[in-house]
PDB file of C-alpha atoms in Angstrom:
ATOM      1  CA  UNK A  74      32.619 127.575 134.933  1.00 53.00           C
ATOM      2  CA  UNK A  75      34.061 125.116 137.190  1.00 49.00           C
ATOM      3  CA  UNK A  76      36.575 123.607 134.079  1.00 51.00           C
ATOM      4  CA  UNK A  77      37.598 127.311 133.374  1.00 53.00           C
ATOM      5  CA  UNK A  78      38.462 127.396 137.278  1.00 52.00           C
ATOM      6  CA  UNK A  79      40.282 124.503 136.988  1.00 49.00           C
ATOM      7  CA  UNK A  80      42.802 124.517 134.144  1.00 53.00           C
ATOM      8  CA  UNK A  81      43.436 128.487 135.827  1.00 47.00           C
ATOM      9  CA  UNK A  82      44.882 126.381 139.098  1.00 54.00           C
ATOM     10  CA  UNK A  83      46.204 124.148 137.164  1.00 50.00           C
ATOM     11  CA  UNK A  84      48.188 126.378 134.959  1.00 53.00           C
ATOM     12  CA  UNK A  85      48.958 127.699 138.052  1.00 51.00           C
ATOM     13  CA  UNK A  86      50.378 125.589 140.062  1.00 48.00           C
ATOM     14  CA  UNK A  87      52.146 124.166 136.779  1.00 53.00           C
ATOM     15  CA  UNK A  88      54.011 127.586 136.571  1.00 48.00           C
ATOM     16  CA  UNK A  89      55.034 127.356 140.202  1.00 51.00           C
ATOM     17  CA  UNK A  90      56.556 124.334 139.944  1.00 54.00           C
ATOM     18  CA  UNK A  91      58.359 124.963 137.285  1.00 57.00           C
ATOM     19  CA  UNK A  92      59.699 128.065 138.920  1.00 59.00           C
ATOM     20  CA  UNK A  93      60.733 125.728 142.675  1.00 63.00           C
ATOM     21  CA  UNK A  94      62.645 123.820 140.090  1.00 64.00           C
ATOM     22  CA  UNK A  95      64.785 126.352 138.427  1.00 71.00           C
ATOM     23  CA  UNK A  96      65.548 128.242 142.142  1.00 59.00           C
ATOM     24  CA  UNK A  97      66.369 124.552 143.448  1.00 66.00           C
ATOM     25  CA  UNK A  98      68.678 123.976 140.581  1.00 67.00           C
ATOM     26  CA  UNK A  99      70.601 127.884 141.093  1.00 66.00           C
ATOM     27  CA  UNK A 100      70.829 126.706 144.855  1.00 61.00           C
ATOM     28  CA  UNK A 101      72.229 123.486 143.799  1.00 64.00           C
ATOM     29  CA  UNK A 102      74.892 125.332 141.486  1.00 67.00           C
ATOM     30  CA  UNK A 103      75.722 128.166 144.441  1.00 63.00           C
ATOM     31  CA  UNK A 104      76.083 125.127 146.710  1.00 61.00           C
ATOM     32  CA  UNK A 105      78.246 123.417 144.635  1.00 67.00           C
ATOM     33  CA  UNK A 106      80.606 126.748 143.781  1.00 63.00           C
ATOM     34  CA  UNK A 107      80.529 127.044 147.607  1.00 58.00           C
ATOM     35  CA  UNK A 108      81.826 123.581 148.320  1.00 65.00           C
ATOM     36  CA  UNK A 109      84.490 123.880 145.544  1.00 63.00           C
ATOM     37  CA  UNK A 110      85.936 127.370 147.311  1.00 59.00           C
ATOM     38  CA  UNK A 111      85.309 125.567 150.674  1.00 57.00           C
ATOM     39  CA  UNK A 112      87.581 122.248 149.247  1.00 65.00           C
ATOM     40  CA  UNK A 113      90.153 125.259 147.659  1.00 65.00           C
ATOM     41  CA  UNK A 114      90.220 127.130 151.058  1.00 65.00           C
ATOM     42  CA  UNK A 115      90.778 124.103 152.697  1.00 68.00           C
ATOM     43  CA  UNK A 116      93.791 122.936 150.759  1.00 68.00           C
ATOM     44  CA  UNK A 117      95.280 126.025 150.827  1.00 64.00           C
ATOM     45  CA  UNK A 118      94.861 126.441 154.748  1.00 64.00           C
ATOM     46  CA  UNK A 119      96.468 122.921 154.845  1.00 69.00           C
ATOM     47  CA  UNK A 120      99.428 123.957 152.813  1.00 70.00           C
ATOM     48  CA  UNK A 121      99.715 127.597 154.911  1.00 69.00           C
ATOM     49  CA  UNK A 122     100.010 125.260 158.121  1.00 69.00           C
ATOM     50  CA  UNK A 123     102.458 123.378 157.025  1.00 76.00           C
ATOM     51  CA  UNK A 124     104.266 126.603 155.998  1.00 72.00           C
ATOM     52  CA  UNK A 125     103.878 127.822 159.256  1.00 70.00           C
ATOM     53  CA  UNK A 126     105.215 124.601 161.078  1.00 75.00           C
ATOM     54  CA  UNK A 127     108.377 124.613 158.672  1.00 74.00           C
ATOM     55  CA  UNK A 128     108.782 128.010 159.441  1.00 71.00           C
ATOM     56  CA  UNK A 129     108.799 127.680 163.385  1.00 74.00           C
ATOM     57  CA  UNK A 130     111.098 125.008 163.000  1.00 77.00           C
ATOM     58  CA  UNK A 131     113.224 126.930 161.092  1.00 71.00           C
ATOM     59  CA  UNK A 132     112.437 129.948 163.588  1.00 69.00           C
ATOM     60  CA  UNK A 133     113.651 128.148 166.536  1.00 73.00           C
ATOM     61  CA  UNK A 134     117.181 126.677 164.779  1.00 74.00           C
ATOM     62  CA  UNK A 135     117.585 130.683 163.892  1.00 71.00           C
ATOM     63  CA  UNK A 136     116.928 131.192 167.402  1.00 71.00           C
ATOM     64  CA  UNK A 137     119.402 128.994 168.837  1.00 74.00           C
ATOM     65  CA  UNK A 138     121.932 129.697 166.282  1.00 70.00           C
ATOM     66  CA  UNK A 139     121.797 132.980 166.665  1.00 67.00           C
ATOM     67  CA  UNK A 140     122.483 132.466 170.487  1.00 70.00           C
ATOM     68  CA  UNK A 141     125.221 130.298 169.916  1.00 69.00           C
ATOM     69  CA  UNK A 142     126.754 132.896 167.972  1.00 63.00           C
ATOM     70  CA  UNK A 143     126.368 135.577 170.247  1.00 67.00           C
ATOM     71  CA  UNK A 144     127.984 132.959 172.462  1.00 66.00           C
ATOM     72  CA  UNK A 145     130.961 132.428 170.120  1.00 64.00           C
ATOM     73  CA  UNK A 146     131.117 136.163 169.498  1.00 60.00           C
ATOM     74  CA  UNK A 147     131.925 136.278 173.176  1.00 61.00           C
ATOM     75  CA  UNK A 148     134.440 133.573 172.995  1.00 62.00           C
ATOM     76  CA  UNK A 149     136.293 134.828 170.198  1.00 60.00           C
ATOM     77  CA  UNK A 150     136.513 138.596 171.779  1.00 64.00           C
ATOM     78  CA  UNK A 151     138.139 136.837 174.968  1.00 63.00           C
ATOM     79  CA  UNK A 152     140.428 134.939 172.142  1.00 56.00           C
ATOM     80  CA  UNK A 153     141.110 137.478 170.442  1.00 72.00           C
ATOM     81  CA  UNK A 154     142.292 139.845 173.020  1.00 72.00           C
ATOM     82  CA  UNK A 155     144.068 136.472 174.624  1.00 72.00           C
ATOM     83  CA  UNK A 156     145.812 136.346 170.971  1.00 72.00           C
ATOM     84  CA  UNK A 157     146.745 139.960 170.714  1.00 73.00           C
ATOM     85  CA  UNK A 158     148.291 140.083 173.967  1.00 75.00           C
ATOM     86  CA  UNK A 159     150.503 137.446 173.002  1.00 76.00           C
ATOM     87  CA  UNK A 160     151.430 138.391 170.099  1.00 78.00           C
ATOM     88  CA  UNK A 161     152.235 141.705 171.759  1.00 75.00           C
ATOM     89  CA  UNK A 162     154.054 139.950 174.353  1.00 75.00           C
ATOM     90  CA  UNK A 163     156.112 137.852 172.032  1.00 72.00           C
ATOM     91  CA  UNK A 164     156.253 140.787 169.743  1.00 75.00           C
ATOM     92  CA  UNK A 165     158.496 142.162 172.841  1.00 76.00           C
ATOM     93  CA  UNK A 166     160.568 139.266 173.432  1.00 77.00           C
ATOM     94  CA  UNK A 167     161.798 139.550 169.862  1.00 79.00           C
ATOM     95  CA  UNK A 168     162.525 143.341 169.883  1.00 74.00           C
ATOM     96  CA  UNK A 169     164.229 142.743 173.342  1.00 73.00           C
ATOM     97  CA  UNK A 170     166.600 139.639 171.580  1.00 67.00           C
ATOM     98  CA  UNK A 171     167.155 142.069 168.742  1.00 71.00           C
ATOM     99  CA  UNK A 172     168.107 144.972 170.688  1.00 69.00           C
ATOM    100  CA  UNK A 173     169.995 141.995 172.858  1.00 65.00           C
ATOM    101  CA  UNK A 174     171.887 140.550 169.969  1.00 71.00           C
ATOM    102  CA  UNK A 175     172.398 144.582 168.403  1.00 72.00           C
ATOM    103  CA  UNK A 176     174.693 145.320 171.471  1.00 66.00           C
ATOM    104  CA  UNK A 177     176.105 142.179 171.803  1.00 62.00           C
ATOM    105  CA  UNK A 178     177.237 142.353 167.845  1.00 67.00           C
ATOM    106  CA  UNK A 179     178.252 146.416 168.613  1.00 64.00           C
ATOM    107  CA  UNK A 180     180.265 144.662 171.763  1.00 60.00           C
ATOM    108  CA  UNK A 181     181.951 142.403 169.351  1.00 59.00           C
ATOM    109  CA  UNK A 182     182.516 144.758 166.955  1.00 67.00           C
ATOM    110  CA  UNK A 183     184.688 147.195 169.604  1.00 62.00           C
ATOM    111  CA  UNK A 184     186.280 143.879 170.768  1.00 61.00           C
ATOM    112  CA  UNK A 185     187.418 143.340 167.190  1.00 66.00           C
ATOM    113  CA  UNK A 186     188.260 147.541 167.025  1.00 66.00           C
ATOM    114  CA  UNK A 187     190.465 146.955 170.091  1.00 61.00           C
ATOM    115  CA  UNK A 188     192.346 143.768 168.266  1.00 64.00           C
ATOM    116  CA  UNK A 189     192.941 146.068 164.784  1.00 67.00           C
ATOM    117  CA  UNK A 190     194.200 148.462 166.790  1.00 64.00           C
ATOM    118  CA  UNK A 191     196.118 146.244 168.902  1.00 62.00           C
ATOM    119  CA  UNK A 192     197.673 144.388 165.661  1.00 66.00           C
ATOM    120  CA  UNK A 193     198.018 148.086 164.006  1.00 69.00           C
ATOM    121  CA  UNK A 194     200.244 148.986 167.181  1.00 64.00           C
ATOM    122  CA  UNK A 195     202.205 146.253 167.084  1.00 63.00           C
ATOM    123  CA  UNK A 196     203.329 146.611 163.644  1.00 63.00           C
ATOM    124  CA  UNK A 197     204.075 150.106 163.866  1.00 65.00           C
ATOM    125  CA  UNK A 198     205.756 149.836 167.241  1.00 57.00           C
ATOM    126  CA  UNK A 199     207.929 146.803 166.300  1.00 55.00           C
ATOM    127  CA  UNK A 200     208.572 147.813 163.182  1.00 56.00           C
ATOM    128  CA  UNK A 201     208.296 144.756 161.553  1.00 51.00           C
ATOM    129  CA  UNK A 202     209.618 143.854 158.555  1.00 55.00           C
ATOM    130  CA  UNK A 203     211.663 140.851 158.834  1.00 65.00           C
ATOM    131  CA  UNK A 204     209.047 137.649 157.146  1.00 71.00           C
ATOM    132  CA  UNK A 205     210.575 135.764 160.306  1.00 75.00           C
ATOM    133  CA  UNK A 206     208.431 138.147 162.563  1.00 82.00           C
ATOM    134  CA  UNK A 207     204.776 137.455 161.508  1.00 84.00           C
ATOM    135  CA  UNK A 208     201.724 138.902 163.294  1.00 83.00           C
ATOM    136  CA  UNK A 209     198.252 137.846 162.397  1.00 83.00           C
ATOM    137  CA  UNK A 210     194.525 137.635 164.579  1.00 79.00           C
ATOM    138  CA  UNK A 211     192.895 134.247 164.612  1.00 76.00           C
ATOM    139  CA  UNK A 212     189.813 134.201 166.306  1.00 72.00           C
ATOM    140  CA  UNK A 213     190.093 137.546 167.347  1.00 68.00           C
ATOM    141  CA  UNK A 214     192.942 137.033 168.915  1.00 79.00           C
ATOM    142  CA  UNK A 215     196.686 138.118 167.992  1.00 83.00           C
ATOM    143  CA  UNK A 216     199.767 136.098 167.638  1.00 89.00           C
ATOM    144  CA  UNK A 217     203.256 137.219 167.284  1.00 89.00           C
ATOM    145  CA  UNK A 218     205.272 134.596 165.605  1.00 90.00           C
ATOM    146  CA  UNK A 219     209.186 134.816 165.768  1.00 90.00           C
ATOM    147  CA  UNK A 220     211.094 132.337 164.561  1.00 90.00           C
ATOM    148  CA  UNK A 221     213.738 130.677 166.778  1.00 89.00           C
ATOM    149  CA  UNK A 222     217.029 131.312 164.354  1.00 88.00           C
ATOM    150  CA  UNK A 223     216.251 135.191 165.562  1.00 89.00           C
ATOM    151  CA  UNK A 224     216.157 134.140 169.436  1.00 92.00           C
ATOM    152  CA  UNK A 225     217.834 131.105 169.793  1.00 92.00           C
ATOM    153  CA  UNK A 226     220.914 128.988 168.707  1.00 87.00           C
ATOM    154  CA  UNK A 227     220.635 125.655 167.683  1.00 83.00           C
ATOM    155  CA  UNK A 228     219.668 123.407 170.440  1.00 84.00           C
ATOM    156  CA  UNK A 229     219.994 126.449 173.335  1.00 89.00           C
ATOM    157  CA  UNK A 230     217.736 127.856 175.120  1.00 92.00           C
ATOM    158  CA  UNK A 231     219.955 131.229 175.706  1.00 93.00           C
ATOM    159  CA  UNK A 232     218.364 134.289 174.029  1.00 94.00           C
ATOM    160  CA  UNK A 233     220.270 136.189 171.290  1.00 91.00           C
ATOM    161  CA  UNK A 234     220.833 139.718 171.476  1.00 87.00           C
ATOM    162  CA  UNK A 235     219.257 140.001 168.567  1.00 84.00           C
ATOM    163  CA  UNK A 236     216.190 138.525 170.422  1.00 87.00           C
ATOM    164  CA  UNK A 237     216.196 140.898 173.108  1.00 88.00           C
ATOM    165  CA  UNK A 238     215.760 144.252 170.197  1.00 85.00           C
ATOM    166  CA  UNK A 239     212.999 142.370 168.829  1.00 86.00           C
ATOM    167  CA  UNK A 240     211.368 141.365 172.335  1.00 91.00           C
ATOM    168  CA  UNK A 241     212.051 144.904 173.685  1.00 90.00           C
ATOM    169  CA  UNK A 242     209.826 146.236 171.225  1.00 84.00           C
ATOM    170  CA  UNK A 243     207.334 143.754 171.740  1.00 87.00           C
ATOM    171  CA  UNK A 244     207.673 144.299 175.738  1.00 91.00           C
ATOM    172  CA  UNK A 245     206.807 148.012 174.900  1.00 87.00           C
ATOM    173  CA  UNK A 246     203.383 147.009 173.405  1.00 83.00           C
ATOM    174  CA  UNK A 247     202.603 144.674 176.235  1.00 88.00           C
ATOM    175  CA  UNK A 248     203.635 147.602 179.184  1.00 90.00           C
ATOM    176  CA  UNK A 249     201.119 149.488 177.109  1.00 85.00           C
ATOM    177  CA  UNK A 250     198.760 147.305 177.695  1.00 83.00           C
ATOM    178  CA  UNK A 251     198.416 146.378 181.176  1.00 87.00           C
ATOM    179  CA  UNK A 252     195.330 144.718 182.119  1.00 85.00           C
ATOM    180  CA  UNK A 253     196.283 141.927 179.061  1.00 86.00           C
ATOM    181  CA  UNK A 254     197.447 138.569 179.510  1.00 89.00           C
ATOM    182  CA  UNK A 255     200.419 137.116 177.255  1.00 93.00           C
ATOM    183  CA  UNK A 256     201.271 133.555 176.889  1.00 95.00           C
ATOM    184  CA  UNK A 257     204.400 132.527 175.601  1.00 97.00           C
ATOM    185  CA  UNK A 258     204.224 129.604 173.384  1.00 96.00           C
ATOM    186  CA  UNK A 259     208.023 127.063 172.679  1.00 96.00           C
ATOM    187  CA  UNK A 260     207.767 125.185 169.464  1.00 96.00           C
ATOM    188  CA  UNK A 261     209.941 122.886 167.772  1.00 95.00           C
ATOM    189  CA  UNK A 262     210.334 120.470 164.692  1.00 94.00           C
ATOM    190  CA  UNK A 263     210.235 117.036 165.379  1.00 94.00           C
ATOM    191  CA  UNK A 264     213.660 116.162 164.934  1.00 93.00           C
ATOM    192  CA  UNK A 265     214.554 114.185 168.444  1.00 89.00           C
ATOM    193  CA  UNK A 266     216.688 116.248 170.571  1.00 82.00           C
ATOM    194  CA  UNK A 267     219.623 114.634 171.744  1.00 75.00           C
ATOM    195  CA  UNK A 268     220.186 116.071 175.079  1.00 66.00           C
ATOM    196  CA  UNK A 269     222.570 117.540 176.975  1.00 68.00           C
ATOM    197  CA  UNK A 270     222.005 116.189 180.497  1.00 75.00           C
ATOM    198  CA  UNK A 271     219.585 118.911 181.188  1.00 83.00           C
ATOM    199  CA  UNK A 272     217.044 118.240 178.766  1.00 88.00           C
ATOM    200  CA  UNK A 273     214.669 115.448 177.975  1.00 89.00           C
ATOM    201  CA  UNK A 274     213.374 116.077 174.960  1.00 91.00           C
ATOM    202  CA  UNK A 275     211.441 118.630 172.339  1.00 93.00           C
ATOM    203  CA  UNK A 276     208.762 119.647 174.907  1.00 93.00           C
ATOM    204  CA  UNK A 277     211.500 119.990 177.575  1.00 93.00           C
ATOM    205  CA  UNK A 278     213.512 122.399 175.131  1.00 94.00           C
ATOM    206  CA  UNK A 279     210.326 124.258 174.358  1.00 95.00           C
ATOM    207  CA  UNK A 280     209.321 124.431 177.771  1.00 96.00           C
ATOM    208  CA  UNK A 281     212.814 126.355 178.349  1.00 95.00           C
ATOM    209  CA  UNK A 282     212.833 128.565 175.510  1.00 96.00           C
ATOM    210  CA  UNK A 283     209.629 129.998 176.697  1.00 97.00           C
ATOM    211  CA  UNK A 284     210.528 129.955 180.571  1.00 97.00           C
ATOM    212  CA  UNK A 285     213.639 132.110 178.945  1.00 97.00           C
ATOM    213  CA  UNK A 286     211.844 134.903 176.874  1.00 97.00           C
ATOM    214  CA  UNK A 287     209.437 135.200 180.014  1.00 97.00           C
ATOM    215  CA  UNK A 288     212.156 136.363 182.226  1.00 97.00           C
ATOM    216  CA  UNK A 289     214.134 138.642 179.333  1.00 96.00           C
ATOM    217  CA  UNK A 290     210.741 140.504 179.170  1.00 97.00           C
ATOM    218  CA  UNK A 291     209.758 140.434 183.102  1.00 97.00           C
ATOM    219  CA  UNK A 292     213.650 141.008 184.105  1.00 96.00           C
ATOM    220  CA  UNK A 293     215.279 142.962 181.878  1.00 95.00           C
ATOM    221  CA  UNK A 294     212.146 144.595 180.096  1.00 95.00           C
ATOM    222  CA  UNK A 295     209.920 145.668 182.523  1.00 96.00           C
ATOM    223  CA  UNK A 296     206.666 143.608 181.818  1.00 96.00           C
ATOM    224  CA  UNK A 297     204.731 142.848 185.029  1.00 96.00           C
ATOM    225  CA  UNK A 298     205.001 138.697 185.648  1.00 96.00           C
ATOM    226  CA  UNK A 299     200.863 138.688 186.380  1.00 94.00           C
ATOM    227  CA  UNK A 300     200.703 139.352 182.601  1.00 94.00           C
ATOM    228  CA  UNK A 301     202.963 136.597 181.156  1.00 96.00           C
ATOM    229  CA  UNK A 302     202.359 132.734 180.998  1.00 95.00           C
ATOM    230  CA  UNK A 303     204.899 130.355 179.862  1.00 96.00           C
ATOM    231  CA  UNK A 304     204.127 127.380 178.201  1.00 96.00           C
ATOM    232  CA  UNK A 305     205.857 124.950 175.844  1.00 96.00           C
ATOM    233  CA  UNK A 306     204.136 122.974 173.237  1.00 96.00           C
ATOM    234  CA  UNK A 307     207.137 120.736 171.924  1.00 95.00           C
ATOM    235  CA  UNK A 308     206.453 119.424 168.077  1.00 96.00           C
ATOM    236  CA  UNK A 309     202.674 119.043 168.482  1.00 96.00           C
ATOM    237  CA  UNK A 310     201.668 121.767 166.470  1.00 95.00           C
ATOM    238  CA  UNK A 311     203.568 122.148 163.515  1.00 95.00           C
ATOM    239  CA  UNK A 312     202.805 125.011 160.703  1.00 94.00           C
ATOM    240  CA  UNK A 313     203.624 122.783 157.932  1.00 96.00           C
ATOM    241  CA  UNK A 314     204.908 119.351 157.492  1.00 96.00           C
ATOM    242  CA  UNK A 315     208.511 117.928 158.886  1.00 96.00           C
ATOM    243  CA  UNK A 316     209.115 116.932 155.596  1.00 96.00           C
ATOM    244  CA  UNK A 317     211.665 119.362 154.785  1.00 96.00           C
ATOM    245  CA  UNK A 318     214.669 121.387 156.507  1.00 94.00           C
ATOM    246  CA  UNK A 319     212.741 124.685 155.103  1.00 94.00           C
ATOM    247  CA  UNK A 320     209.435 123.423 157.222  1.00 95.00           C
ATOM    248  CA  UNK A 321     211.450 122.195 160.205  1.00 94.00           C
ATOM    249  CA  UNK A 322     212.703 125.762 160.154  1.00 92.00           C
ATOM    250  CA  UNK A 323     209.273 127.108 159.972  1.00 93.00           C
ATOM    251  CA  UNK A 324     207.672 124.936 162.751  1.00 95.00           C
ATOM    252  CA  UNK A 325     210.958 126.077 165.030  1.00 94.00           C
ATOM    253  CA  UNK A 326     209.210 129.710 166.519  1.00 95.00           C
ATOM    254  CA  UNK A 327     208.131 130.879 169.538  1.00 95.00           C
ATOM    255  CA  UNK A 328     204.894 132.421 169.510  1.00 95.00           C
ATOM    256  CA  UNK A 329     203.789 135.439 172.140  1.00 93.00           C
ATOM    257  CA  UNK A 330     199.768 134.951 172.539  1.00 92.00           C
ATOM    258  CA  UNK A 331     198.173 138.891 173.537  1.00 86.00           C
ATOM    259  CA  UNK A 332     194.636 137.840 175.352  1.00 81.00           C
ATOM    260  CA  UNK A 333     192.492 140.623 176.623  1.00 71.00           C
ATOM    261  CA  UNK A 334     191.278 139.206 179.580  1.00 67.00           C
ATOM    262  CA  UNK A 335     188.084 137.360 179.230  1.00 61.00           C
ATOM    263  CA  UNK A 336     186.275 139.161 182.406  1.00 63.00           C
ATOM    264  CA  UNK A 337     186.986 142.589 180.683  1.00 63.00           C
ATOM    265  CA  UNK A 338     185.385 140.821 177.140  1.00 57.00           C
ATOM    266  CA  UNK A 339     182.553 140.008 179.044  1.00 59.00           C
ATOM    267  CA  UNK A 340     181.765 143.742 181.267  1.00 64.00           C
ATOM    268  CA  UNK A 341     181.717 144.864 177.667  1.00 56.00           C
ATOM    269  CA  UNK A 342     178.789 143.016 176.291  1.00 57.00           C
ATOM    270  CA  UNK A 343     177.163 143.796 180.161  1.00 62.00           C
ATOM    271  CA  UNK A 344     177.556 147.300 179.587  1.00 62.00           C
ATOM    272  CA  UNK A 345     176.533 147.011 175.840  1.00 56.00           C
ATOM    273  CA  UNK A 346     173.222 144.716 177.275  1.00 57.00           C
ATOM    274  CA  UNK A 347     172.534 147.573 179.981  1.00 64.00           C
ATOM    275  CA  UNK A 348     172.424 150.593 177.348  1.00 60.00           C
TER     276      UNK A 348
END
């Protein structure tokens, strides 16, 4: 009876043995799975904090860049405006010179009206015809050319009564014109003039010639003596070359110089500048 007890514990505690083994050995896997998701977890928590770090980093440069823009935002609204009130401003300055140089050019333009006209009078008034009677504008300014075999004789300085029909008709245009200013202008050829006691030379006999038309037209034509200036410019200027007794003809002329007064010229543009 006792052996029958016997191999019953033994079988027993043979069978519970065998059973602590196989729960030790499903403990030992579940530990081991558990460790492996632990090692996993860990890794991956290691690799989210370094995430995390990058991204405060890169938080914090967003942060400031973001402020620095804000900053430059500013800056560039204060430019800006700065920018577009200059170019407003300069904008103005330009349409001012435009409008400036627009009457100045419509000032010109009736200066140049007034010359046309001036010329157109003078042709129809003196009736010229004759090609030794020229009249021309240079620089908007007109000349009347005559040339001295219709004034004067040979070495003289008495005017022709010839002269004084062509002169009377020029006096006419000057009396309608009285705030103008007429110079008249003695030229010769540059043959030497001999003299006759009296006179020097070329610029002394041009000198006269003009001194001479100056009082035909203040004396005997009427033209007020604050319009007229006399001057004599001798063989200085010639047309053409003294090459020739044609040319020496040519360069013999007196030449009558209409200016409108330069003060008038200029309370044109003013009033042209003040429209």
């Amino acid at each position: 009876m006792k052996k029958i007890i016997f191999m019953f514990s033994l079988a027993a505690l043979t069978l519970t043995s065998c059973g602590t083994k196989k729960k030790i050995a499903e403990l030992e896997k579940q530990n081991k799975e558990c460790q492996d998701l632990l090692n996993s977890t860990t890794v991956k928590l290691n690799l989210c904090l370094t995430e995390k770090e990058s991204l405060n980093q890169q938080n914090d440069y967003l942060k400031k860049n973001n402020s620095d823009l804000i900053s430059n935002v500013g800056n560039m609204t204060t430019l800006t405006k700065q920018g577009a009130q200059n170019i407003e401003k300069a904008l103005e300055t330009i349409k001012e010179k435009d409008l400036k140089i627009t009457r100045m050019q419509d000032a010109l333009t009736k200066k140049d009206s007034v010359t046309l006209a001036l010329v157109t009078s003078l042709k129809s008034s003196v009736g010229i015809s004759d090609p030794d009677i020229n009249v021309n504008v240079e620089k908007g300014v007109v000349f009347i050319s005559i040339a001295d075999k219709l004034l004067f004789k040979s070495g003289s300085y008495v005017v022709s009564d010839r002269a004084k029909e062509v002169l009377a008709k020029v006096a006419k245009v000057i009396n309608d014109k009285p705030t103008f200013e007429c110079m008249v202008e003695g030229h010769t050829d540059n043959v030497p003039f001999t003299g006759n006691g009296i006179l020097i030379d070329n610029w002394d006999l041009s000198v006269k010639r003009s001194t001479a038309i100056v009082r035909v037209l203040t004396k005997d034509l009427g033209v007020k003596p604050s319009q007229l200036i006399a001057a004599g410019r001798g063989e200085f200027i010639p047309l053409v070359e003294n090459n020739t007794a044609e040319n020496r003809a040519a360069n013999r002329r007196t030449r009558i110089v209409i200016l409108p007064k330069i003060d008038e010229f200029y309370d044109m543009i003013e009033k042209e500048m003040k429209k």
